[in-house]
Amino acid sequence: MTARTSDIEKAADVLRAGGLVALPTETVYGLGANAEDPAAVARIFQVKGRPPSHPLIVHIAGAELLGDWVEDVPETARLLAERFWPGPLTLVLRRGRRVPLEATGGLETVAVRVPGHPVALALLSAFGGGVTAPSANRFGHVSPTTADHVRAEFGGAVDFVLDGGPCAVGVESTIVDATGQTPTVLRPGGVTREDLEALLGRPPAVHTTSRIRVPGQHPSHYAPRARVVLVEPEKVVAEAELAQELGHRVGVLLPPAFTDAPVNAHAVVPVPGSAAAYARGLYGFLRELDRRGCDLIVASLPTEEGLGLAIANRLRRAAGPRPAA
């Protein structure tokens, strides 16, 4: 889907005026503000209910602009940007002077990427600057992959929703710390560990906790209203049926090997056999089970290869301990 030029210009005007724009990317929809406007950036945290210590990602229109936003660009970062931008890769580098500390959670590092969605790129070009854009959902909730998800989440709290159709990747970008000699994956995402290894000639380090704070590290994240329970694939049906018998309204993400199995549950969503299709549909599946009134979701982790690593990461966070109400 291609947004109308008039909508892109309107969205750019909203950003210039200090407003918030929900914009499509290839990963998920983002909640965007002018990256150089501390007051606009602060509104993102307010609307999302996001702790101000959690840094945001700055989206830019092209790899050639990277040096405008960071203090220096190591050779490995240039290599990664040339290969994977535009696309679902975020690089963490030392903060340049254009980036306010409000956007970095007070850190001297900044996360930057060039999104691989034509509507997002058109908006960035029309706006002529950087846009901070975490996922367009309440903090800790399921990320949005359609404009309707954003509208359902925020109603009128966002100044403009730029509709670019469903997101093609469906899980957030891979975040790589490129400040040191060895690139380190801080969050798995749309660029796989295998993709990075093929480029670098060696496996990247993978740390899901780090001295550098980045998006998606909170123990409970990407979570639907329903509680998520993870079990081994062969136990999904039995666990779901037991919970249903105990009075839960159970939703099931049914693994591919068991899609023909009858399940006594409130709602069943068969998981695609393709990791790419599963990633693209994951957040929509969780939202659908919420919409159908489930209070418990039973799922299993995919094989943690390729995009399976990112899917497993999101499911673990969705099943993580939740803060007390």
GROMACS .gro file of C-alpha atoms in nm:
model
  325
    1MET     CA    1   0.000   0.000   0.000
    2THR     CA    2   0.128   0.346  -0.089
    3ALA     CA    3   0.014   0.648   0.111
    4ARG     CA    4  -0.107   0.955  -0.075
    5THR     CA    5   0.143   1.236  -0.120
    6SER     CA    6  -0.095   1.470   0.061
    7ASP     CA    7  -0.097   1.239   0.364
    8ILE     CA    8   0.283   1.225   0.369
    9GLU     CA    9   0.305   1.604   0.352
   10LYS     CA   10   0.046   1.637   0.628
   11ALA     CA   11   0.243   1.394   0.846
   12ALA     CA   12   0.562   1.593   0.785
   13ASP     CA   13   0.383   1.913   0.887
   14VAL     CA   14   0.263   1.748   1.207
   15LEU     CA   15   0.620   1.648   1.292
   16ARG     CA   16   0.747   2.002   1.225
   17ALA     CA   17   0.479   2.138   1.459
   18GLY     CA   18   0.593   1.911   1.743
   19GLY     CA   19   0.317   1.654   1.698
   20LEU     CA   20   0.315   1.276   1.700
   21VAL     CA   21   0.274   1.066   1.385
   22ALA     CA   22   0.218   0.691   1.372
   23LEU     CA   23   0.414   0.570   1.070
   24PRO     CA   24   0.453   0.235   0.898
   25THR     CA   25   0.785   0.057   0.879
   26GLU     CA   26   0.866  -0.289   0.748
   27THR     CA   27   0.892  -0.415   1.108
   28VAL     CA   28   0.606  -0.259   1.310
   29TYR     CA   29   0.428   0.077   1.318
   30GLY     CA   30   0.624   0.345   1.502
   31LEU     CA   31   0.511   0.641   1.710
   32GLY     CA   32   0.719   0.921   1.561
   33ALA     CA   33   0.834   1.265   1.673
   34ASN     CA   34   1.095   1.515   1.559
   35ALA     CA   35   1.418   1.366   1.697
   36GLU     CA   36   1.562   1.714   1.763
   37ASP     CA   37   1.262   1.844   1.958
   38PRO     CA   38   1.293   1.744   2.326
   39ALA     CA   39   0.933   1.842   2.403
   40ALA     CA   40   0.798   1.629   2.118
   41VAL     CA   41   1.019   1.338   2.222
   42ALA     CA   42   0.890   1.372   2.579
   43ARG     CA   43   0.534   1.339   2.446
   44ILE     CA   44   0.619   0.994   2.310
   45PHE     CA   45   0.705   0.875   2.660
   46GLN     CA   46   0.389   1.034   2.801
   47VAL     CA   47   0.153   0.885   2.543
   48LYS     CA   48   0.309   0.539   2.558
   49GLY     CA   49   0.350   0.535   2.936
   50ARG     CA   50   0.714   0.450   2.869
   51PRO     CA   51   0.981   0.506   3.137
   52PRO     CA   52   1.203   0.800   3.030
   53SER     CA   53   1.516   0.591   3.089
   54HIS     CA   54   1.424   0.365   2.794
   55PRO     CA   55   1.600   0.497   2.482
   56LEU     CA   56   1.432   0.546   2.145
   57ILE     CA   57   1.546   0.465   1.791
   58VAL     CA   58   1.620   0.755   1.556
   59HIS     CA   59   1.502   0.684   1.201
   60ILE     CA   60   1.684   0.857   0.916
   61ALA     CA   61   1.633   0.867   0.539
   62GLY     CA   62   1.961   0.711   0.424
   63ALA     CA   63   2.292   0.557   0.532
   64GLU     CA   64   2.476   0.862   0.395
   65LEU     CA   65   2.319   1.068   0.676
   66LEU     CA   66   2.448   0.850   0.958
   67GLY     CA   67   2.743   1.078   1.031
   68ASP     CA   68   2.502   1.366   1.098
   69TRP     CA   69   2.356   1.182   1.398
   70VAL     CA   70   2.647   0.998   1.558
   71GLU     CA   71   2.989   1.105   1.679
   72ASP     CA   72   3.182   0.865   1.459
   73VAL     CA   73   3.110   0.571   1.229
   74PRO     CA   74   3.344   0.271   1.271
   75GLU     CA   75   3.423   0.069   0.961
   76THR     CA   76   3.213  -0.225   1.077
   77ALA     CA   77   2.913   0.004   1.122
   78ARG     CA   78   2.959   0.136   0.769
   79LEU     CA   79   2.972  -0.220   0.639
   80LEU     CA   80   2.653  -0.316   0.821
   81ALA     CA   81   2.472  -0.002   0.706
   82GLU     CA   82   2.573  -0.053   0.343
   83ARG     CA   83   2.449  -0.412   0.346
   84PHE     CA   84   2.130  -0.392   0.552
   85TRP     CA   85   1.993  -0.039   0.508
   86PRO     CA   86   1.720   0.034   0.429
   87GLY     CA   87   1.605  -0.256   0.643
   88PRO     CA   88   1.533  -0.402   0.987
   89LEU     CA   89   1.873  -0.335   1.146
   90THR     CA   90   1.943  -0.077   1.419
   91LEU     CA   91   2.297   0.031   1.500
   92VAL     CA   92   2.397   0.161   1.842
   93LEU     CA   93   2.675   0.420   1.816
   94ARG     CA   94   2.806   0.717   2.011
   95ARG     CA   95   2.555   1.003   2.022
   96GLY     CA   96   2.604   1.304   1.799
   97ARG     CA   97   2.517   1.656   1.911
   98ARG     CA   98   2.192   1.665   1.710
   99VAL     CA   99   2.040   1.396   1.931
  100PRO     CA  100   1.896   1.523   2.263
  101LEU     CA  101   1.950   1.313   2.574
  102GLU     CA  102   1.571   1.286   2.602
  103ALA     CA  103   1.582   1.051   2.301
  104THR     CA  104   1.859   0.831   2.441
  105GLY     CA  105   1.734   0.781   2.796
  106GLY     CA  106   2.025   0.994   2.915
  107LEU     CA  107   2.285   0.771   2.749
  108GLU     CA  108   2.578   0.886   2.535
  109THR     CA  109   2.486   0.624   2.278
  110VAL     CA  110   2.208   0.643   2.022
  111ALA     CA  111   2.022   0.376   1.825
  112VAL     CA  112   1.980   0.461   1.455
  113ARG     CA  113   1.828   0.291   1.153
  114VAL     CA  114   1.700   0.348   0.800
  115PRO     CA  115   1.358   0.181   0.769
  116GLY     CA  116   1.285  -0.035   0.467
  117HIS     CA  117   0.932   0.088   0.397
  118PRO     CA  118   0.862   0.326   0.106
  119VAL     CA  119   0.608   0.530   0.305
  120ALA     CA  120   0.844   0.576   0.599
  121LEU     CA  121   1.126   0.677   0.364
  122ALA     CA  122   0.898   0.921   0.183
  123LEU     CA  123   0.799   1.078   0.514
  124LEU     CA  124   1.161   1.108   0.630
  125SER     CA  125   1.254   1.270   0.300
  126ALA     CA  126   0.961   1.512   0.312
  127PHE     CA  127   1.030   1.599   0.676
  128GLY     CA  128   1.402   1.647   0.617
  129GLY     CA  129   1.520   1.530   0.958
  130GLY     CA  130   1.539   1.239   1.199
  131VAL     CA  131   1.233   1.083   1.360
  132THR     CA  132   1.238   0.904   1.694
  133ALA     CA  133   0.989   0.621   1.671
  134PRO     CA  134   0.938   0.338   1.920
  135SER     CA  135   0.655   0.096   1.846
  136ALA     CA  136   0.314   0.265   1.841
  137ASN     CA  137   0.160   0.088   2.140
  138ARG     CA  138   0.131   0.133   2.513
  139PHE     CA  139   0.453   0.040   2.691
  140GLY     CA  140   0.490  -0.337   2.726
  141HIS     CA  141   0.188  -0.419   2.509
  142VAL     CA  142   0.173  -0.604   2.177
  143SER     CA  143   0.336  -0.409   1.894
  144PRO     CA  144   0.112  -0.290   1.607
  145THR     CA  145   0.152  -0.419   1.253
  146THR     CA  146  -0.142  -0.233   1.095
  147ALA     CA  147  -0.276   0.120   1.116
  148ASP     CA  148  -0.597  -0.019   1.272
  149HIS     CA  149  -0.390  -0.166   1.557
  150VAL     CA  150  -0.255   0.184   1.626
  151ARG     CA  151  -0.601   0.341   1.622
  152ALA     CA  152  -0.735   0.073   1.857
  153GLU     CA  153  -0.442   0.130   2.093
  154PHE     CA  154  -0.440   0.509   2.111
  155GLY     CA  155  -0.765   0.648   1.972
  156GLY     CA  156  -0.717   1.023   1.935
  157ALA     CA  157  -0.399   1.047   2.144
  158VAL     CA  158  -0.186   1.045   1.825
  159ASP     CA  159  -0.205   1.351   1.602
  160PHE     CA  160  -0.190   1.164   1.270
  161VAL     CA  161  -0.183   0.798   1.162
  162LEU     CA  162  -0.008   0.742   0.830
  163ASP     CA  163  -0.144   0.419   0.683
  164GLY     CA  164   0.108   0.217   0.483
  165GLY     CA  165  -0.065  -0.120   0.496
  166PRO     CA  166   0.041  -0.429   0.694
  167CYS     CA  167   0.406  -0.456   0.800
  168ALA     CA  168   0.605  -0.702   0.592
  169VAL     CA  169   0.846  -0.829   0.859
  170GLY     CA  170   0.624  -0.812   1.166
  171VAL     CA  171   0.886  -0.814   1.444
  172GLU     CA  172   1.111  -0.527   1.543
  173SER     CA  173   1.455  -0.456   1.406
  174THR     CA  174   1.770  -0.634   1.515
  175ILE     CA  175   1.972  -0.406   1.742
  176VAL     CA  176   2.351  -0.428   1.712
  177ASP     CA  177   2.599  -0.253   1.940
  178ALA     CA  178   2.859  -0.124   1.695
  179THR     CA  179   3.053   0.093   1.940
  180GLY     CA  180   3.328  -0.163   1.998
  181GLN     CA  181   3.552  -0.392   1.798
  182THR     CA  182   3.305  -0.683   1.800
  183PRO     CA  183   2.947  -0.621   1.682
  184THR     CA  184   2.705  -0.750   1.945
  185VAL     CA  185   2.338  -0.833   1.897
  186LEU     CA  186   2.142  -0.672   2.182
  187ARG     CA  187   1.797  -0.761   2.044
  188PRO     CA  188   1.727  -1.023   1.775
  189GLY     CA  189   1.496  -0.909   1.499
  190GLY     CA  190   1.436  -0.887   1.127
  191VAL     CA  191   1.804  -0.925   1.029
  192THR     CA  192   1.903  -1.271   1.145
  193ARG     CA  193   2.216  -1.382   1.326
  194GLU     CA  194   2.298  -1.590   1.018
  195ASP     CA  195   2.267  -1.281   0.793
  196LEU     CA  196   2.516  -1.096   1.012
  197GLU     CA  197   2.759  -1.389   1.019
  198ALA     CA  198   2.751  -1.417   0.640
  199LEU     CA  199   2.855  -1.053   0.610
  200LEU     CA  200   3.108  -1.038   0.894
  201GLY     CA  201   3.268  -1.376   0.833
  202ARG     CA  202   3.222  -1.469   1.199
  203PRO     CA  203   2.927  -1.514   1.435
  204PRO     CA  204   2.829  -1.194   1.616
  205ALA     CA  205   2.814  -1.197   1.992
  206VAL     CA  206   2.455  -1.213   2.123
  207HIS     CA  207   2.371  -1.041   2.452
  208THR     CA  208   2.008  -0.985   2.548
  209THR     CA  209   2.124  -0.787   2.853
  210SER     CA  210   2.385  -0.516   2.818
  211ARG     CA  211   2.547  -0.215   2.983
  212ILE     CA  212   2.378  -0.025   2.699
  213ARG     CA  213   2.003   0.007   2.747
  214VAL     CA  214   1.806  -0.057   2.429
  215PRO     CA  215   1.438  -0.110   2.344
  216GLY     CA  216   1.280  -0.446   2.422
  217GLN     CA  217   1.489  -0.542   2.727
  218HIS     CA  218   1.211  -0.514   2.986
  219PRO     CA  219   1.126  -0.859   3.135
  220SER     CA  220   0.760  -0.820   3.031
  221HIS     CA  221   0.724  -0.682   2.681
  222TYR     CA  222   0.519  -0.742   2.364
  223ALA     CA  223   0.249  -0.878   2.597
  224PRO     CA  224  -0.121  -0.928   2.521
  225ARG     CA  225  -0.384  -0.882   2.793
  226ALA     CA  226  -0.407  -1.260   2.828
  227ARG     CA  227  -0.135  -1.433   3.029
  228VAL     CA  228   0.106  -1.631   2.807
  229VAL     CA  229   0.231  -1.976   2.907
  230LEU     CA  230   0.512  -2.145   2.715
  231VAL     CA  231   0.547  -2.523   2.702
  232GLU     CA  232   0.718  -2.777   2.478
  233PRO     CA  233   0.543  -2.818   2.139
  234GLU     CA  234   0.420  -3.169   2.217
  235LYS     CA  235   0.259  -3.044   2.541
  236VAL     CA  236   0.064  -2.751   2.396
  237VAL     CA  237  -0.262  -2.941   2.337
  238ALA     CA  238  -0.265  -3.111   2.679
  239GLU     CA  239  -0.175  -2.788   2.863
  240ALA     CA  240  -0.446  -2.595   2.679
  241GLU     CA  241  -0.714  -2.854   2.747
  242LEU     CA  242  -0.624  -2.876   3.116
  243ALA     CA  243  -0.643  -2.498   3.153
  244GLN     CA  244  -0.977  -2.493   2.968
  245GLU     CA  245  -1.113  -2.758   3.208
  246LEU     CA  246  -0.998  -2.543   3.501
  247GLY     CA  247  -1.218  -2.259   3.378
  248HIS     CA  248  -0.985  -2.048   3.165
  249ARG     CA  249  -1.080  -1.908   2.827
  250VAL     CA  250  -0.778  -2.055   2.651
  251GLY     CA  251  -0.620  -1.936   2.329
  252VAL     CA  252  -0.374  -2.166   2.156
  253LEU     CA  253  -0.090  -2.092   1.917
  254LEU     CA  254  -0.086  -2.441   1.771
  255PRO     CA  255   0.259  -2.555   1.645
  256PRO     CA  256   0.284  -2.659   1.278
  257ALA     CA  257   0.339  -3.027   1.360
  258PHE     CA  258   0.005  -3.039   1.544
  259THR     CA  259  -0.224  -2.830   1.326
  260ASP     CA  260  -0.447  -3.132   1.252
  261ALA     CA  261  -0.493  -3.216   1.621
  262PRO     CA  262  -0.838  -3.142   1.770
  263VAL     CA  263  -0.809  -2.903   2.065
  264ASN     CA  264  -1.069  -2.829   2.332
  265ALA     CA  265  -0.999  -2.458   2.374
  266HIS     CA  266  -1.177  -2.126   2.341
  267ALA     CA  267  -0.976  -2.018   2.033
  268VAL     CA  268  -0.707  -2.181   1.823
  269VAL     CA  269  -0.464  -2.012   1.584
  270PRO     CA  270  -0.252  -2.249   1.372
  271VAL     CA  271   0.110  -2.131   1.355
  272PRO     CA  272   0.252  -2.105   1.000
  273GLY     CA  273   0.531  -2.345   0.910
  274SER     CA  274   0.740  -2.062   0.768
  275ALA     CA  275   0.932  -1.853   1.023
  276ALA     CA  276   0.886  -1.545   0.803
  277ALA     CA  277   0.509  -1.595   0.795
  278TYR     CA  278   0.501  -1.657   1.170
  279ALA     CA  279   0.699  -1.339   1.241
  280ARG     CA  280   0.472  -1.140   1.010
  281GLY     CA  281   0.161  -1.272   1.186
  282LEU     CA  282   0.274  -1.311   1.548
  283TYR     CA  283   0.148  -0.983   1.693
  284GLY     CA  284  -0.174  -1.008   1.496
  285PHE     CA  285  -0.232  -1.357   1.637
  286LEU     CA  286  -0.184  -1.232   1.995
  287ARG     CA  287  -0.419  -0.941   1.934
  288GLU     CA  288  -0.679  -1.173   1.781
  289LEU     CA  289  -0.674  -1.402   2.086
  290ASP     CA  290  -0.720  -1.097   2.308
  291ARG     CA  291  -1.006  -0.979   2.088
  292ARG     CA  292  -1.176  -1.317   2.125
  293GLY     CA  293  -1.172  -1.286   2.503
  294CYS     CA  294  -0.899  -1.533   2.596
  295ASP     CA  295  -0.747  -1.494   2.943
  296LEU     CA  296  -0.468  -1.747   2.888
  297ILE     CA  297  -0.260  -1.820   2.578
  298VAL     CA  298  -0.065  -2.146   2.547
  299ALA     CA  299   0.225  -2.146   2.301
  300SER     CA  300   0.564  -2.302   2.236
  301LEU     CA  301   0.893  -2.162   2.114
  302PRO     CA  302   1.004  -2.221   1.755
  303THR     CA  303   1.350  -2.347   1.667
  304GLU     CA  304   1.583  -2.056   1.739
  305GLU     CA  305   1.737  -2.031   1.395
  306GLY     CA  306   1.686  -1.749   1.146
  307LEU     CA  307   1.378  -1.545   1.237
  308GLY     CA  308   1.290  -1.811   1.493
  309LEU     CA  309   1.536  -1.646   1.732
  310ALA     CA  310   1.341  -1.317   1.721
  311ILE     CA  311   1.004  -1.493   1.752
  312ALA     CA  312   1.126  -1.688   2.056
  313ASN     CA  313   1.258  -1.366   2.211
  314ARG     CA  314   0.920  -1.195   2.170
  315LEU     CA  315   0.727  -1.491   2.311
  316ARG     CA  316   0.955  -1.514   2.615
  317ARG     CA  317   0.903  -1.142   2.683
  318ALA     CA  318   0.527  -1.179   2.633
  319ALA     CA  319   0.531  -1.459   2.893
  320GLY     CA  320   0.756  -1.264   3.132
  321PRO     CA  321   0.661  -1.156   3.485
  322ARG     CA  322   0.428  -0.859   3.475
  323PRO     CA  323   0.438  -0.560   3.704
  324ALA     CA  324   0.180  -0.556   3.981
  325ALA     CA  325  -0.138  -0.371   3.887
   0.00000   0.00000   0.00000
